[in-house]
Amino acid sequence: MKPTSPREIAKAAEPTAKKFMTAFFATDGVSQDAWAKKVSAYTDEAFGARLSGEGLERLPHGEKVTGSARLLWVSEQDPTAQYFVPTSNGGYTVTMQLTTNAGEVTNLAMGNTDEIGD
């Protein structure tokens, strides 16, 4: 059954957030072009282009995804959501637009941005 509500679509997109972060950290022995192509498979065009232009040397090394992505919030008006993906060095907040059931990553921030307002 296809997800219909924004919350259902957001739950369906959680695995994409984890797959994106796993690809984001997989830089050992990979060329910039190969890495950019792999990571961009999970992003929207604008964010993928931005990542492609940044050098691998700027990325954290030795980090790994340590658990499932957790939905932080989903907009009922705009097709967007944020997920926290735990990593071996804390974790990252992944912002996604949900115009497709799989979702597309549009931004990335270190830490859990949901904890700021708690």
PDB file of C-alpha atoms in Angstrom:
ATOM      1  CA  MET A   1       0.000   0.000   0.000  1.00  0.00           C
ATOM      2  CA  LYS A   2       1.363   3.431  -0.990  1.00  0.00           C
ATOM      3  CA  PRO A   3       1.817   5.985   1.803  1.00  0.00           C
ATOM      4  CA  THR A   4      -0.773   8.746   1.598  1.00  0.00           C
ATOM      5  CA  SER A   5      -0.359  11.156   4.517  1.00  0.00           C
ATOM      6  CA  PRO A   6       2.760  13.296   5.074  1.00  0.00           C
ATOM      7  CA  ARG A   7       3.547  11.281   8.224  1.00  0.00           C
ATOM      8  CA  GLU A   8       3.230   7.949   6.359  1.00  0.00           C
ATOM      9  CA  ILE A   9       5.484   9.237   3.572  1.00  0.00           C
ATOM     10  CA  ALA A  10       7.998  10.450   6.174  1.00  0.00           C
ATOM     11  CA  LYS A  11       8.100   7.020   7.838  1.00  0.00           C
ATOM     12  CA  ALA A  12       8.624   5.411   4.408  1.00  0.00           C
ATOM     13  CA  ALA A  13      11.545   7.782   3.716  1.00  0.00           C
ATOM     14  CA  GLU A  14      13.474   6.999   6.937  1.00  0.00           C
ATOM     15  CA  PRO A  15      15.562   4.221   5.290  1.00  0.00           C
ATOM     16  CA  THR A  16      16.713   6.690   2.618  1.00  0.00           C
ATOM     17  CA  ALA A  17      18.147   8.975   5.304  1.00  0.00           C
ATOM     18  CA  LYS A  18      20.175   6.065   6.710  1.00  0.00           C
ATOM     19  CA  LYS A  19      21.314   4.951   3.228  1.00  0.00           C
ATOM     20  CA  PHE A  20      22.417   8.503   2.426  1.00  0.00           C
ATOM     21  CA  MET A  21      24.460   8.779   5.634  1.00  0.00           C
ATOM     22  CA  THR A  22      26.041   5.347   5.064  1.00  0.00           C
ATOM     23  CA  ALA A  23      27.075   6.419   1.543  1.00  0.00           C
ATOM     24  CA  PHE A  24      28.232   9.804   2.872  1.00  0.00           C
ATOM     25  CA  PHE A  25      30.789   8.136   5.165  1.00  0.00           C
ATOM     26  CA  ALA A  26      31.976   5.543   2.596  1.00  0.00           C
ATOM     27  CA  THR A  27      34.997   7.480   1.297  1.00  0.00           C
ATOM     28  CA  ASP A  28      37.908   5.039   1.785  1.00  0.00           C
ATOM     29  CA  GLY A  29      39.611   4.364  -1.540  1.00  0.00           C
ATOM     30  CA  VAL A  30      36.830   6.019  -3.542  1.00  0.00           C
ATOM     31  CA  SER A  31      37.372   8.772  -6.103  1.00  0.00           C
ATOM     32  CA  GLN A  32      35.524  12.077  -5.693  1.00  0.00           C
ATOM     33  CA  ASP A  33      33.430  11.347  -8.805  1.00  0.00           C
ATOM     34  CA  ALA A  34      32.453   7.834  -7.686  1.00  0.00           C
ATOM     35  CA  TRP A  35      31.565   9.076  -4.196  1.00  0.00           C
ATOM     36  CA  ALA A  36      29.529  12.000  -5.550  1.00  0.00           C
ATOM     37  CA  LYS A  37      27.569   9.699  -7.863  1.00  0.00           C
ATOM     38  CA  LYS A  38      26.786   7.278  -5.027  1.00  0.00           C
ATOM     39  CA  VAL A  39      25.739   9.975  -2.544  1.00  0.00           C
ATOM     40  CA  SER A  40      23.775  11.988  -5.126  1.00  0.00           C
ATOM     41  CA  ALA A  41      21.502   8.987  -5.708  1.00  0.00           C
ATOM     42  CA  TYR A  42      19.797   9.975  -2.425  1.00  0.00           C
ATOM     43  CA  THR A  43      19.736  13.767  -2.828  1.00  0.00           C
ATOM     44  CA  ASP A  44      17.818  16.377  -4.721  1.00  0.00           C
ATOM     45  CA  GLU A  45      19.675  17.931  -7.659  1.00  0.00           C
ATOM     46  CA  ALA A  46      20.801  21.116  -5.880  1.00  0.00           C
ATOM     47  CA  PHE A  47      22.207  19.407  -2.769  1.00  0.00           C
ATOM     48  CA  GLY A  48      23.799  16.657  -4.873  1.00  0.00           C
ATOM     49  CA  ALA A  49      25.598  19.266  -6.988  1.00  0.00           C
ATOM     50  CA  ARG A  50      26.842  21.023  -3.847  1.00  0.00           C
ATOM     51  CA  LEU A  51      28.205  17.777  -2.408  1.00  0.00           C
ATOM     52  CA  SER A  52      29.815  16.854  -5.730  1.00  0.00           C
ATOM     53  CA  GLY A  53      31.786  20.093  -5.700  1.00  0.00           C
ATOM     54  CA  GLU A  54      33.191  19.611  -2.194  1.00  0.00           C
ATOM     55  CA  GLY A  55      36.376  17.613  -1.723  1.00  0.00           C
ATOM     56  CA  LEU A  56      36.422  14.297   0.122  1.00  0.00           C
ATOM     57  CA  GLU A  57      39.164  15.655   2.372  1.00  0.00           C
ATOM     58  CA  ARG A  58      36.535  17.851   4.065  1.00  0.00           C
ATOM     59  CA  LEU A  59      34.485  14.853   5.177  1.00  0.00           C
ATOM     60  CA  PRO A  60      34.767  13.167   8.577  1.00  0.00           C
ATOM     61  CA  HIS A  61      36.692   9.886   8.438  1.00  0.00           C
ATOM     62  CA  GLY A  62      36.173   6.826  10.562  1.00  0.00           C
ATOM     63  CA  GLU A  63      32.536   7.571  11.320  1.00  0.00           C
ATOM     64  CA  LYS A  64      29.871   4.950  10.803  1.00  0.00           C
ATOM     65  CA  VAL A  65      26.098   4.886  11.052  1.00  0.00           C
ATOM     66  CA  THR A  66      25.216   3.078  14.294  1.00  0.00           C
ATOM     67  CA  GLY A  67      21.431   2.837  14.168  1.00  0.00           C
ATOM     68  CA  SER A  68      18.232   3.544  12.300  1.00  0.00           C
ATOM     69  CA  ALA A  69      17.131   7.000  11.246  1.00  0.00           C
ATOM     70  CA  ARG A  70      14.585   8.532  13.618  1.00  0.00           C
ATOM     71  CA  LEU A  71      11.918  10.941  12.438  1.00  0.00           C
ATOM     72  CA  LEU A  72      12.227  14.278  14.268  1.00  0.00           C
ATOM     73  CA  TRP A  73       9.417  16.173  12.573  1.00  0.00           C
ATOM     74  CA  VAL A  74       7.341  16.270   9.434  1.00  0.00           C
ATOM     75  CA  SER A  75       5.522  19.253   7.968  1.00  0.00           C
ATOM     76  CA  GLU A  76       1.862  18.688   7.262  1.00  0.00           C
ATOM     77  CA  GLN A  77       1.855  21.673   4.850  1.00  0.00           C
ATOM     78  CA  ASP A  78       5.182  21.369   3.042  1.00  0.00           C
ATOM     79  CA  PRO A  79       6.465  18.000   1.901  1.00  0.00           C
ATOM     80  CA  THR A  80       9.528  18.089   4.185  1.00  0.00           C
ATOM     81  CA  ALA A  81      10.834  16.196   7.217  1.00  0.00           C
ATOM     82  CA  GLN A  82      13.946  15.881   9.363  1.00  0.00           C
ATOM     83  CA  TYR A  83      15.569  12.708  10.650  1.00  0.00           C
ATOM     84  CA  PHE A  84      18.296  12.073  13.197  1.00  0.00           C
ATOM     85  CA  VAL A  85      20.807   9.426  12.117  1.00  0.00           C
ATOM     86  CA  PRO A  86      23.041   8.215  14.985  1.00  0.00           C
ATOM     87  CA  THR A  87      26.725   7.763  14.178  1.00  0.00           C
ATOM     88  CA  SER A  88      29.861   6.661  16.006  1.00  0.00           C
ATOM     89  CA  ASN A  89      30.625  10.342  16.643  1.00  0.00           C
ATOM     90  CA  GLY A  90      27.220  11.606  17.780  1.00  0.00           C
ATOM     91  CA  GLY A  91      24.972  11.841  14.771  1.00  0.00           C
ATOM     92  CA  TYR A  92      23.561  14.034  12.042  1.00  0.00           C
ATOM     93  CA  THR A  93      20.248  15.664  11.209  1.00  0.00           C
ATOM     94  CA  VAL A  94      19.142  14.957   7.643  1.00  0.00           C
ATOM     95  CA  THR A  95      16.552  17.231   6.015  1.00  0.00           C
ATOM     96  CA  MET A  96      14.502  15.679   3.227  1.00  0.00           C
ATOM     97  CA  GLN A  97      11.815  16.768   0.832  1.00  0.00           C
ATOM     98  CA  LEU A  98       9.068  14.178   0.498  1.00  0.00           C
ATOM     99  CA  THR A  99       7.685  14.664  -2.988  1.00  0.00           C
ATOM    100  CA  THR A 100       8.504  10.995  -3.593  1.00  0.00           C
ATOM    101  CA  ASN A 101       7.875   8.100  -1.207  1.00  0.00           C
ATOM    102  CA  ALA A 102      11.631   7.482  -0.909  1.00  0.00           C
ATOM    103  CA  GLY A 103      12.388  11.163  -0.186  1.00  0.00           C
ATOM    104  CA  GLU A 104      15.405  13.184  -1.292  1.00  0.00           C
ATOM    105  CA  VAL A 105      18.036  14.710   1.002  1.00  0.00           C
ATOM    106  CA  THR A 106      18.234  18.506   0.785  1.00  0.00           C
ATOM    107  CA  ASN A 107      20.514  19.343   3.724  1.00  0.00           C
ATOM    108  CA  LEU A 108      22.709  17.873   6.434  1.00  0.00           C
ATOM    109  CA  ALA A 109      23.752  19.198   9.853  1.00  0.00           C
ATOM    110  CA  MET A 110      25.933  17.763  12.620  1.00  0.00           C
ATOM    111  CA  GLY A 111      24.118  16.816  15.793  1.00  0.00           C
ATOM    112  CA  ASN A 112      20.457  16.513  16.594  1.00  0.00           C
ATOM    113  CA  THR A 113      18.801  19.841  15.762  1.00  0.00           C
ATOM    114  CA  ASP A 114      15.655  18.701  17.595  1.00  0.00           C
ATOM    115  CA  GLU A 115      17.482  18.902  20.949  1.00  0.00           C
ATOM    116  CA  ILE A 116      17.986  22.670  20.618  1.00  0.00           C
ATOM    117  CA  GLY A 117      14.375  23.477  21.508  1.00  0.00           C
ATOM    118  CA  ASP A 118      13.911  20.779  24.187  1.00  0.00           C
TER     119      ASP A 118
END
